[in-house]
Short mmCIF file of C-alpha atoms in Angstrom, two decimals:
data_model
loop_
_atom_site.label_atom_id
_atom_site.label_comp_id
_atom_site.label_asym_id
_atom_site.label_seq_id
_atom_site.Cartn_x
_atom_site.Cartn_y
_atom_site.Cartn_z
CA MET A 11 -42.66 28.23 -49.50
CA PRO A 12 -38.93 28.56 -48.91
CA ASN A 13 -37.49 29.25 -45.43
CA LEU A 14 -35.86 32.17 -45.89
CA PRO A 15 -37.43 34.86 -43.42
CA ILE A 16 -38.55 37.99 -45.29
CA LEU A 17 -36.63 41.19 -44.56
CA LEU A 18 -38.91 43.99 -46.22
CA ARG A 19 -39.80 46.28 -42.97
CA VAL A 20 -43.21 48.68 -42.13
CA LEU A 21 -41.78 51.85 -43.83
CA ASP A 22 -41.45 49.93 -46.88
CA ILE A 23 -45.26 49.12 -47.25
CA PHE A 24 -45.80 51.95 -46.99
CA ARG A 25 -44.61 55.08 -48.61
CA ILE A 26 -45.73 58.20 -48.97
CA GLY A 27 -45.97 60.10 -52.73
CA PRO A 28 -47.73 61.38 -55.55
CA GLY A 29 -51.16 59.94 -57.52
CA PRO A 30 -52.21 58.75 -58.97
CA SER A 31 -50.38 55.37 -59.12
CA SER A 32 -47.69 53.73 -56.64
CA SER A 33 -46.74 51.71 -59.72
CA HIS A 34 -47.06 54.00 -63.34
CA THR A 35 -45.96 57.67 -61.29
CA VAL A 36 -44.06 57.15 -57.82
CA GLY A 37 -42.09 53.96 -58.87
CA PRO A 38 -41.43 55.66 -62.68
CA MET A 39 -40.54 59.24 -60.54
CA ARG A 40 -37.92 57.23 -58.41
CA ALA A 41 -36.89 54.80 -60.98
CA THR A 42 -35.40 57.78 -63.26
CA ARG A 43 -34.32 58.96 -60.33
CA ARG A 44 -32.21 57.21 -59.82
CA PHE A 45 -30.94 56.97 -63.31
CA ARG A 46 -30.22 60.86 -62.50
CA GLU A 47 -27.54 59.69 -59.31
CA ARG A 48 -25.77 57.40 -61.05
CA CYS A 49 -24.60 59.47 -64.34
CA ILE A 50 -23.70 62.32 -61.65
CA GLY A 51 -22.07 59.58 -59.93
CA LEU A 52 -19.97 58.48 -62.78
CA GLY A 53 -19.15 62.74 -63.70
CA LEU A 54 -21.55 62.44 -66.86
CA VAL A 55 -23.70 65.17 -67.69
CA PRO A 56 -25.02 64.07 -70.90
CA SER A 57 -26.47 66.22 -74.08
CA ARG A 58 -30.28 64.70 -73.65
CA VAL A 59 -31.83 61.74 -71.86
CA GLU A 60 -34.96 60.13 -73.51
CA VAL A 61 -36.69 57.66 -71.20
CA GLU A 62 -38.63 54.46 -73.52
CA LEU A 63 -41.45 53.47 -71.85
CA LEU A 64 -43.38 50.05 -72.75
CA GLY A 65 -45.76 47.09 -71.40
CA SER A 66 -48.61 48.80 -69.58
CA LEU A 67 -46.63 52.22 -69.03
CA ALA A 68 -47.06 52.25 -72.24
CA ALA A 69 -50.48 51.52 -72.33
CA THR A 70 -52.00 53.60 -69.97
CA GLY A 71 -49.69 55.86 -68.72
CA ARG A 72 -50.85 58.80 -69.90
CA GLY A 73 -53.95 58.26 -67.94
CA HIS A 74 -51.32 57.67 -64.93
CA GLY A 75 -49.23 61.11 -65.17
CA THR A 76 -45.84 58.58 -66.07
CA ASP A 77 -44.46 61.05 -68.56
CA ARG A 78 -44.86 63.57 -66.31
CA ALA A 79 -43.29 61.39 -63.41
CA VAL A 80 -40.22 60.33 -65.36
CA LEU A 81 -38.98 64.18 -66.05
CA ALA A 82 -40.19 64.57 -62.59
CA GLY A 83 -36.84 62.13 -61.51
CA LEU A 84 -34.48 63.69 -63.19
CA LEU A 85 -34.91 66.38 -62.09
CA GLY A 86 -33.98 64.73 -59.03
CA TRP A 87 -37.57 64.92 -57.52
CA GLU A 88 -38.26 62.61 -54.19
CA PRO A 89 -41.83 61.12 -54.61
CA GLU A 90 -41.71 61.94 -50.31
CA THR A 91 -40.70 65.67 -50.92
CA VAL A 92 -42.39 66.19 -53.90
CA ASP A 93 -44.67 69.95 -53.84
CA PRO A 94 -47.83 68.50 -56.12
CA ASP A 95 -48.70 72.20 -57.50
CA ALA A 96 -45.31 72.28 -58.49
CA PHE A 97 -45.46 68.18 -60.30
CA ALA A 98 -49.04 69.45 -61.56
CA GLY A 99 -47.04 71.82 -63.66
CA LEU A 100 -44.06 70.46 -64.34
CA MET A 101 -44.19 69.79 -68.08
CA GLU A 102 -45.08 73.59 -69.09
CA ARG A 103 -42.03 74.64 -66.68
CA LEU A 104 -40.40 72.32 -69.03
CA ASP A 105 -41.89 73.79 -71.97
CA ARG A 106 -40.68 76.89 -71.32
CA VAL A 107 -37.39 76.24 -69.34
CA PRO A 108 -35.49 72.61 -70.02
CA ALA A 109 -32.34 73.30 -69.19
CA ILE A 110 -32.03 71.76 -65.53
CA PRO A 111 -28.42 71.87 -63.38
CA TRP A 112 -26.69 68.09 -63.33
CA GLY A 113 -23.79 67.76 -61.66
CA ALA A 114 -21.53 69.76 -62.32
CA GLY A 115 -23.02 71.40 -65.53
CA TYR A 116 -26.79 71.76 -67.21
CA VAL A 117 -28.85 69.17 -68.98
CA ALA A 118 -32.36 70.07 -71.21
CA ILE A 119 -34.53 67.33 -70.18
CA ARG A 120 -37.78 68.21 -73.03
CA THR A 121 -41.41 66.47 -73.13
CA THR A 122 -40.57 65.02 -76.04
CA ASP A 123 -37.97 62.87 -74.65
CA VAL A 124 -40.69 60.68 -73.06
CA ILE A 125 -41.24 58.07 -76.15
CA TRP A 126 -44.28 55.92 -75.77
CA ARG A 127 -43.49 52.61 -77.14
CA ARG A 128 -46.88 50.99 -77.58
CA GLY A 129 -47.18 46.92 -78.70
CA GLY A 130 -44.57 45.67 -80.01
CA LYS A 131 -42.20 44.70 -77.77
CA ARG A 132 -43.91 42.36 -75.35
CA ASP A 133 -40.50 40.17 -73.75
CA LEU A 134 -40.14 42.23 -70.76
CA PRO A 135 -38.61 41.91 -68.09
CA HIS A 136 -41.76 43.05 -66.03
CA PRO A 137 -45.49 44.68 -67.76
CA ASN A 138 -44.12 48.07 -65.96
CA THR A 139 -40.94 48.36 -67.54
CA LEU A 140 -39.01 50.99 -68.97
CA VAL A 141 -35.86 52.14 -70.51
CA VAL A 142 -34.03 55.67 -69.93
CA ARG A 143 -30.65 56.35 -71.84
CA ALA A 144 -28.33 59.27 -70.98
CA TYR A 145 -26.99 60.81 -74.36
CA GLY A 146 -23.78 62.31 -75.49
CA ASP A 147 -21.89 63.63 -78.20
CA ARG A 148 -20.57 60.50 -79.71
CA GLY A 149 -23.77 58.01 -78.71
CA VAL A 150 -25.45 56.53 -76.10
CA LEU A 151 -22.67 56.82 -72.53
CA LEU A 152 -25.28 54.93 -69.67
CA GLU A 153 -28.34 52.78 -70.45
CA GLU A 154 -30.50 50.97 -68.17
CA THR A 155 -33.38 49.41 -67.52
CA TRP A 156 -35.84 50.26 -64.63
CA CYS A 157 -39.31 47.26 -63.90
CA SER A 158 -41.31 49.86 -61.53
CA ILE A 159 -42.73 46.56 -59.49
CA GLY A 160 -45.74 47.06 -57.81
CA GLY A 161 -46.42 49.55 -54.50
CA GLY A 162 -43.60 52.38 -55.89
CA PHE A 163 -41.17 49.37 -55.40
CA VAL A 164 -38.79 49.48 -58.43
CA ARG A 165 -35.75 46.99 -59.68
CA ARG A 166 -32.96 47.82 -61.84
CA GLU A 167 -32.10 45.02 -64.06
CA GLY A 168 -29.08 43.33 -63.53
CA GLY A 169 -28.91 45.28 -60.50
CA GLU A 170 -30.44 47.41 -57.00
CA ASN A 171 -34.05 47.91 -56.40
CA ASP A 172 -35.03 50.84 -54.04
CA ALA A 173 -36.43 49.53 -51.11
CA ALA A 174 -34.11 50.22 -47.57
CA PRO A 175 -31.21 48.35 -47.49
CA ALA A 176 -31.15 45.42 -45.31
CA PRO A 177 -31.13 44.86 -41.93
CA LEU A 178 -27.78 43.72 -40.93
CA SER A 179 -28.58 41.79 -37.90
CA PRO A 180 -31.24 38.69 -38.70
CA PRO A 181 -34.49 39.22 -37.49
CA ILE A 182 -35.45 38.41 -34.23
CA ALA A 183 -38.94 37.21 -35.16
CA PRO A 184 -38.32 35.44 -38.22
CA PHE A 185 -41.43 34.67 -40.45
CA HIS A 186 -41.01 33.35 -43.31
CA ASP A 187 -45.38 32.90 -44.78
CA GLY A 188 -48.11 33.41 -43.65
CA ASP A 189 -48.04 29.81 -41.61
CA SER A 190 -44.98 31.36 -39.74
CA LEU A 191 -46.09 35.20 -39.05
CA VAL A 192 -49.28 33.67 -36.97
CA GLU A 193 -46.95 31.39 -34.93
CA ILE A 194 -44.58 34.59 -34.50
CA GLY A 195 -47.55 36.86 -33.63
CA LYS A 196 -47.95 33.43 -31.17
CA GLN A 197 -44.80 34.21 -29.32
CA PHE A 198 -44.62 37.88 -28.80
CA GLY A 199 -48.65 38.58 -28.21
CA SER A 200 -49.53 39.81 -31.72
CA ILE A 201 -48.47 39.74 -35.33
CA GLY A 202 -47.79 44.20 -35.21
CA ALA A 203 -45.77 43.51 -31.79
CA ALA A 204 -43.64 40.97 -33.48
CA ILE A 205 -42.92 42.88 -36.24
CA LEU A 206 -42.71 45.81 -34.52
CA ALA A 207 -39.89 44.09 -32.34
CA ASN A 208 -37.70 43.80 -35.62
CA GLU A 209 -37.68 46.80 -36.51
CA ALA A 210 -36.82 48.18 -32.87
CA ALA A 211 -33.78 45.79 -33.58
CA TRP A 212 -32.97 47.25 -37.09
CA GLU A 213 -33.74 51.13 -36.26
CA ARG A 214 -30.90 53.42 -36.94
CA HIS A 215 -31.89 55.64 -34.15
CA PRO A 216 -34.07 55.36 -31.00
CA GLY A 217 -37.70 56.35 -32.16
CA GLU A 218 -37.33 56.22 -35.41
CA VAL A 219 -39.84 53.88 -37.30
CA ALA A 220 -42.08 54.86 -34.16
CA ALA A 221 -41.84 58.38 -35.99
CA GLY A 222 -42.22 56.87 -39.88
CA LEU A 223 -45.28 55.45 -38.14
CA ASP A 224 -47.01 58.61 -36.95
CA ALA A 225 -46.03 60.73 -39.68
CA VAL A 226 -48.08 57.82 -42.02
CA VAL A 227 -51.07 57.79 -40.48
CA ALA A 228 -51.01 62.07 -40.46
CA ALA A 229 -50.36 61.98 -43.94
CA PHE A 230 -53.86 59.47 -43.83
CA GLU A 231 -55.67 61.89 -42.04
CA ARG A 232 -54.86 64.75 -43.93
CA CYS A 233 -55.76 62.99 -47.00
CA ILE A 234 -58.51 62.05 -45.62
CA ALA A 235 -59.26 65.78 -44.87
CA ARG A 236 -58.20 67.19 -48.35
CA GLY A 237 -60.98 64.82 -49.91
CA LEU A 238 -63.45 65.38 -47.98
CA ARG A 239 -63.56 69.33 -48.06
CA SER A 240 -62.96 69.25 -52.17
CA ARG A 241 -65.29 69.15 -54.09
CA GLY A 242 -65.47 69.22 -58.68
CA VAL A 243 -64.44 66.63 -61.37
CA LEU A 244 -61.40 65.20 -61.49
CA PRO A 245 -58.59 65.78 -64.00
CA GLY A 246 -58.16 63.80 -67.17
CA GLY A 247 -61.80 64.14 -68.99
CA LEU A 248 -63.85 61.01 -68.26
CA GLY A 249 -66.28 64.22 -65.80
CA VAL A 250 -65.72 61.64 -62.53
CA ARG A 251 -67.37 64.03 -59.81
CA ARG A 252 -65.49 63.82 -56.10
CA ARG A 253 -68.40 62.08 -54.27
CA ALA A 254 -66.66 62.46 -51.09
CA PRO A 255 -68.36 65.76 -49.84
CA GLU A 256 -71.62 64.75 -50.49
CA LEU A 257 -71.19 60.85 -48.71
CA LEU A 258 -70.35 63.06 -45.41
CA GLU A 259 -73.15 65.85 -46.09
CA SER A 260 -75.37 62.91 -46.36
CA LEU A 261 -74.11 61.11 -43.01
CA GLU A 262 -74.46 64.58 -41.07
CA ALA A 263 -77.84 65.55 -42.33
CA GLY A 264 -79.28 62.46 -41.32
CA ARG A 265 -80.34 60.64 -44.30
CA VAL A 266 -77.87 57.30 -43.38
CA PRO A 267 -79.43 54.48 -41.56
CA ASP A 268 -77.39 54.64 -37.88
CA PHE A 269 -76.98 50.60 -39.16
CA TRP A 270 -74.47 52.11 -42.51
CA ARG A 271 -73.10 54.72 -40.34
CA HIS A 272 -69.55 53.83 -39.37
CA ILE A 273 -69.03 51.62 -42.22
CA ALA A 274 -70.70 54.75 -44.62
CA LEU A 275 -68.44 57.32 -42.62
CA ALA A 276 -65.26 54.56 -43.83
CA GLN A 277 -66.26 54.41 -47.15
CA ALA A 278 -66.62 58.21 -47.04
CA TYR A 279 -62.47 58.52 -47.01
CA ALA A 280 -61.61 55.98 -48.83
CA TYR A 281 -63.73 58.36 -51.44
CA ALA A 282 -61.44 60.90 -50.27
CA VAL A 283 -58.32 59.21 -50.36
CA ASN A 284 -58.67 58.35 -53.70
CA GLU A 285 -60.37 61.53 -54.93
CA GLU A 286 -57.08 62.54 -53.68
CA ASN A 287 -54.70 60.14 -55.51
CA ALA A 288 -56.77 61.03 -59.08
CA ALA A 289 -55.86 64.60 -58.52
CA GLY A 290 -52.61 63.80 -57.88
CA GLY A 291 -52.45 64.69 -54.62
CA LEU A 292 -49.94 63.03 -51.22
CA VAL A 293 -51.48 59.52 -50.78
CA VAL A 294 -49.59 56.82 -49.07
CA THR A 295 -49.13 53.05 -50.71
CA ALA A 296 -51.65 51.33 -48.39
CA PRO A 297 -50.22 48.56 -50.53
CA THR A 298 -50.23 50.73 -53.74
CA ASN A 299 -52.01 54.10 -54.50
CA GLY A 300 -54.62 53.09 -56.44
CA ALA A 301 -55.61 51.16 -53.28
CA SER A 302 -55.12 53.54 -50.79
CA GLY A 303 -58.14 54.67 -50.09
CA ILE A 304 -58.93 50.90 -47.40
CA PHE A 305 -56.41 50.96 -44.98
CA PRO A 306 -56.87 54.27 -43.85
CA ALA A 307 -60.60 54.33 -44.19
CA VAL A 308 -60.83 51.31 -42.06
CA LEU A 309 -58.03 52.12 -39.87
CA ILE A 310 -58.83 56.07 -39.10
CA GLU A 311 -62.74 55.34 -38.10
CA ALA A 312 -61.62 52.40 -36.44
CA MET A 313 -59.28 54.14 -34.28
CA ARG A 314 -61.67 57.53 -34.15
CA ARG A 315 -64.50 54.46 -32.85
CA LEU A 316 -62.20 52.63 -30.55
CA GLY A 317 -60.79 55.50 -28.28
CA VAL A 318 -57.28 53.40 -28.92
CA ASP A 319 -53.90 54.55 -28.03
CA ARG A 320 -50.42 55.78 -29.78
CA ALA A 321 -49.29 52.21 -29.26
CA ALA A 322 -52.72 49.72 -30.69
CA MET A 323 -52.40 52.15 -33.12
CA HIS A 324 -48.55 50.99 -33.86
CA ARG A 325 -49.02 47.58 -34.45
CA ALA A 326 -52.32 47.78 -36.47
CA LEU A 327 -50.01 49.26 -39.04
CA ALA A 328 -47.63 46.58 -38.48
CA THR A 329 -50.21 44.10 -38.63
CA GLY A 330 -51.45 45.27 -41.82
CA ALA A 331 -47.67 45.20 -43.40
CA GLY A 332 -47.55 42.22 -42.03
CA ILE A 333 -49.73 41.25 -44.25
CA ALA A 334 -48.69 42.44 -47.63
CA MET A 335 -45.23 41.37 -46.53
CA VAL A 336 -46.31 37.97 -47.36
CA VAL A 337 -48.08 38.60 -50.25
CA LYS A 338 -46.09 40.74 -52.14
CA THR A 339 -42.98 37.84 -51.77
CA TYR A 340 -45.16 35.31 -53.06
CA ALA A 341 -47.07 36.73 -55.47
CA SER A 342 -47.35 40.60 -56.01
CA LEU A 343 -48.44 44.19 -55.66
CA SER A 344 -48.76 45.19 -59.26
CA GLY A 345 -52.61 45.46 -60.82
CA ALA A 346 -50.27 45.03 -64.67
CA GLU A 347 -48.84 42.12 -62.79
CA VAL A 348 -51.90 40.21 -61.08
CA GLY A 349 -54.94 42.32 -62.14
CA CYS A 350 -56.47 44.29 -59.45
CA GLN A 351 -56.61 41.08 -57.11
CA GLY A 352 -53.15 42.46 -56.13
CA GLU A 353 -53.72 45.88 -55.17
CA VAL A 354 -57.58 45.82 -53.24
CA GLY A 355 -57.21 42.15 -52.81
CA THR A 356 -54.28 43.25 -50.92
CA ALA A 357 -55.69 46.36 -49.35
CA THR A 358 -59.02 44.94 -48.30
CA ALA A 359 -56.67 42.11 -46.84
CA MET A 360 -54.55 43.80 -44.75
CA ALA A 361 -57.42 46.27 -43.45
CA ALA A 362 -59.13 43.34 -42.69
CA ALA A 363 -56.22 41.61 -40.87
CA ALA A 364 -55.89 45.47 -39.03
CA LEU A 365 -59.61 45.55 -37.61
CA THR A 366 -58.98 42.82 -36.28
CA GLU A 367 -56.28 43.56 -34.32
CA LEU A 368 -57.20 46.48 -33.03
CA LEU A 369 -60.45 44.39 -31.90
CA GLY A 370 -58.10 42.10 -29.77
CA GLY A 371 -58.24 39.27 -32.32
CA SER A 372 -55.60 36.68 -31.65
CA PRO A 373 -53.15 35.71 -34.79
CA ASP A 374 -54.92 32.98 -36.05
CA ALA A 375 -57.80 35.46 -36.12
CA VAL A 376 -55.88 37.64 -37.50
CA GLU A 377 -55.04 35.05 -40.83
CA THR A 378 -58.13 34.20 -41.32
CA ALA A 379 -59.41 38.13 -41.83
CA ALA A 380 -56.66 38.23 -44.42
CA GLU A 381 -57.73 35.40 -45.55
CA ILE A 382 -61.51 36.26 -46.13
CA GLY A 383 -59.91 39.08 -47.40
CA LEU A 384 -57.76 38.26 -49.96
CA GLU A 385 -60.00 35.27 -51.31
CA HIS A 386 -62.95 37.65 -52.04
CA ASN A 387 -61.20 39.40 -54.15
CA LEU A 388 -59.27 36.69 -56.35
CA GLY A 389 -59.82 36.65 -59.86
CA LEU A 390 -60.15 40.76 -59.64
CA THR A 391 -58.83 42.48 -62.76
CA CYS A 392 -57.35 45.67 -63.71
CA ASP A 393 -59.18 47.62 -66.71
CA PRO A 394 -59.27 51.54 -65.60
CA ILE A 395 -61.40 53.55 -67.64
CA ARG A 396 -59.03 55.72 -70.30
CA GLY A 397 -56.35 54.46 -68.25
CA LEU A 398 -56.98 56.50 -65.56
CA VAL A 399 -57.48 55.79 -61.76
CA GLN A 400 -61.18 56.82 -61.27
CA ALA A 401 -63.74 54.62 -62.49
CA PRO A 402 -64.34 52.12 -61.07
CA CYS A 403 -60.86 52.26 -58.44
CA ILE A 404 -62.60 54.52 -56.30
CA GLU A 405 -65.31 53.05 -55.84
CA ARG A 406 -64.06 49.61 -55.76
CA ASN A 407 -62.01 50.74 -52.98
CA ALA A 408 -65.16 51.98 -50.99
CA MET A 409 -66.63 48.31 -51.17
CA GLY A 410 -63.36 47.00 -50.22
CA VAL A 411 -63.81 49.04 -46.96
CA ALA A 412 -66.73 46.71 -46.36
CA LYS A 413 -65.48 43.40 -47.20
CA ALA A 414 -62.75 43.98 -44.60
CA TRP A 415 -64.99 45.29 -42.45
CA SER A 416 -67.02 42.27 -42.68
CA ALA A 417 -64.11 39.68 -42.80
CA ALA A 418 -63.17 40.98 -38.99
CA MET A 419 -66.51 40.14 -38.17
CA LEU A 420 -66.65 37.00 -39.42
CA ALA A 421 -63.32 35.80 -37.86
CA LEU A 422 -63.55 37.18 -34.93
CA ASN A 423 -66.80 35.65 -34.60
CA ALA A 424 -67.37 32.21 -37.38
CA GLY A 425 -65.84 29.87 -35.15
CA GLY A 426 -62.27 30.30 -35.87
CA LYS A 427 -60.05 28.99 -39.41
CA GLY A 428 -61.98 27.70 -42.14
CA ILE A 429 -60.11 25.10 -44.29
CA VAL A 430 -58.34 27.84 -46.22
CA SER A 431 -55.49 29.40 -45.47
CA LEU A 432 -53.56 33.00 -46.49
CA ASP A 433 -50.57 31.25 -48.02
CA LYS A 434 -53.06 29.15 -49.39
CA VAL A 435 -55.03 32.08 -51.25
CA VAL A 436 -51.66 34.03 -52.41
CA ARG A 437 -50.30 31.39 -54.60
CA VAL A 438 -53.86 30.60 -55.80
CA MET A 439 -53.82 34.49 -56.32
CA LYS A 440 -50.23 34.17 -58.30
CA ARG A 441 -51.83 31.77 -60.21
CA THR A 442 -54.79 33.41 -61.08
CA GLY A 443 -52.96 36.58 -61.74
CA ASP A 444 -50.23 34.81 -64.80
CA ASP A 445 -53.90 32.85 -66.17
CA MET A 446 -55.48 36.13 -66.22
CA MET A 447 -54.95 37.47 -70.04
CA ARG A 448 -53.22 40.90 -70.35
CA GLU A 449 -56.02 42.42 -71.45
CA TYR A 450 -57.13 42.33 -67.94
CA LYS A 451 -54.25 43.79 -66.94
CA GLU A 452 -53.42 47.38 -66.26
CA THR A 453 -53.68 48.03 -70.09
CA SER A 454 -57.20 49.43 -70.86
CA GLU A 455 -58.00 47.63 -73.69
CA GLY A 456 -60.24 45.21 -72.18
CA GLY A 457 -63.54 44.91 -69.57
CA LEU A 458 -64.59 47.88 -68.47
CA ALA A 459 -61.86 50.29 -70.42
CA VAL A 460 -63.23 48.87 -74.22
CA ALA A 461 -66.93 48.77 -72.79
CA PHE A 462 -66.90 51.93 -72.11
CA PRO A 463 -68.15 53.49 -75.17
CA GLU A 464 -71.60 52.17 -75.10
CA CYS A 465 -72.56 53.08 -72.03
#
């Protein structure tokens, strides 16, 4: 692995936005918003704008609301601040009033200008690719190709990505992979402390990062609370019922044995978050929307059970983010690229690492917990039924909670480091994803997605 330091930020990993998918909803919204900004910056007022969805975006985008997301971006909406109710009703609004302000003029944004290009064009820069075109009287004024590369991150072909700007100064706690993350963690007392030292050196205003982390935890707690009190059937036609309130009721009624209670409560939190995500509510990428329930479920239950302070909470967040940074740098967080091992596998590793940090584990123990969490999700496919982030996704997050808890326990109590390192598992995960057939990478063309009609 190269020795260039990883320059990702904690708040690159934890991003607030609407469900149900970071790669199919949040990322496309960011891409078309950036396209709009470039058009306006160039003084272009097109007569119409067309968005062509390719690859996995075309294959499963209807179930993820990708058309609604790209149109929201063209309106200038941001994932972090979008109103979920307005977002849900956007298509009907545009059908009534398609003209929207655009720089010095107005542009008609129509729902029919989203083109679903399934099959055919397979030579794509990324499985999640979209092409945005602005048309004038004489043809195309501006065309851009964007890739949604997982976790809400996007990249413009031939140009920039939308991650936070690279720091102006070198990191004071540099790391370039999992092994060096452990070593720098030993120097600073913990992995979380090392990453927060970088953040403190890079922040533009004192307290900026701490406020951002507080906002992430508040978003976790709001999402859990909403999900625990919301009942009914999730949208999309699959008939999946919200189960988080029922699981909570079983716990409160004493129907869950004591030795299961701490994991069962965290699993109820995971159900709550992922059911909110499936309904289009605001969640936090951790590291993606589809895997957004595992990390907050483990973190919030551990915080409440252990009574940790704000500083420890921030270190746990930074620890989880550090694991995701390594995975993103050397593999992928995208189910369309490496299957669900990149999403739920990474989320499990993040949660296991953060829990180990909260329990006082050494940097070696934190790395071991992350390795166990990722290793035992290797080969996990992404095969959502009907392209909806519901089955098997919601239940899979609850299972990820149990795996994360077990990984932390083993790392702390099973005799130190194993023979496999986090870096080795990340490399294997990347190779496994490369070898995986495209039918099992968020296309809904294999696995459970095609078996469902027979069930």
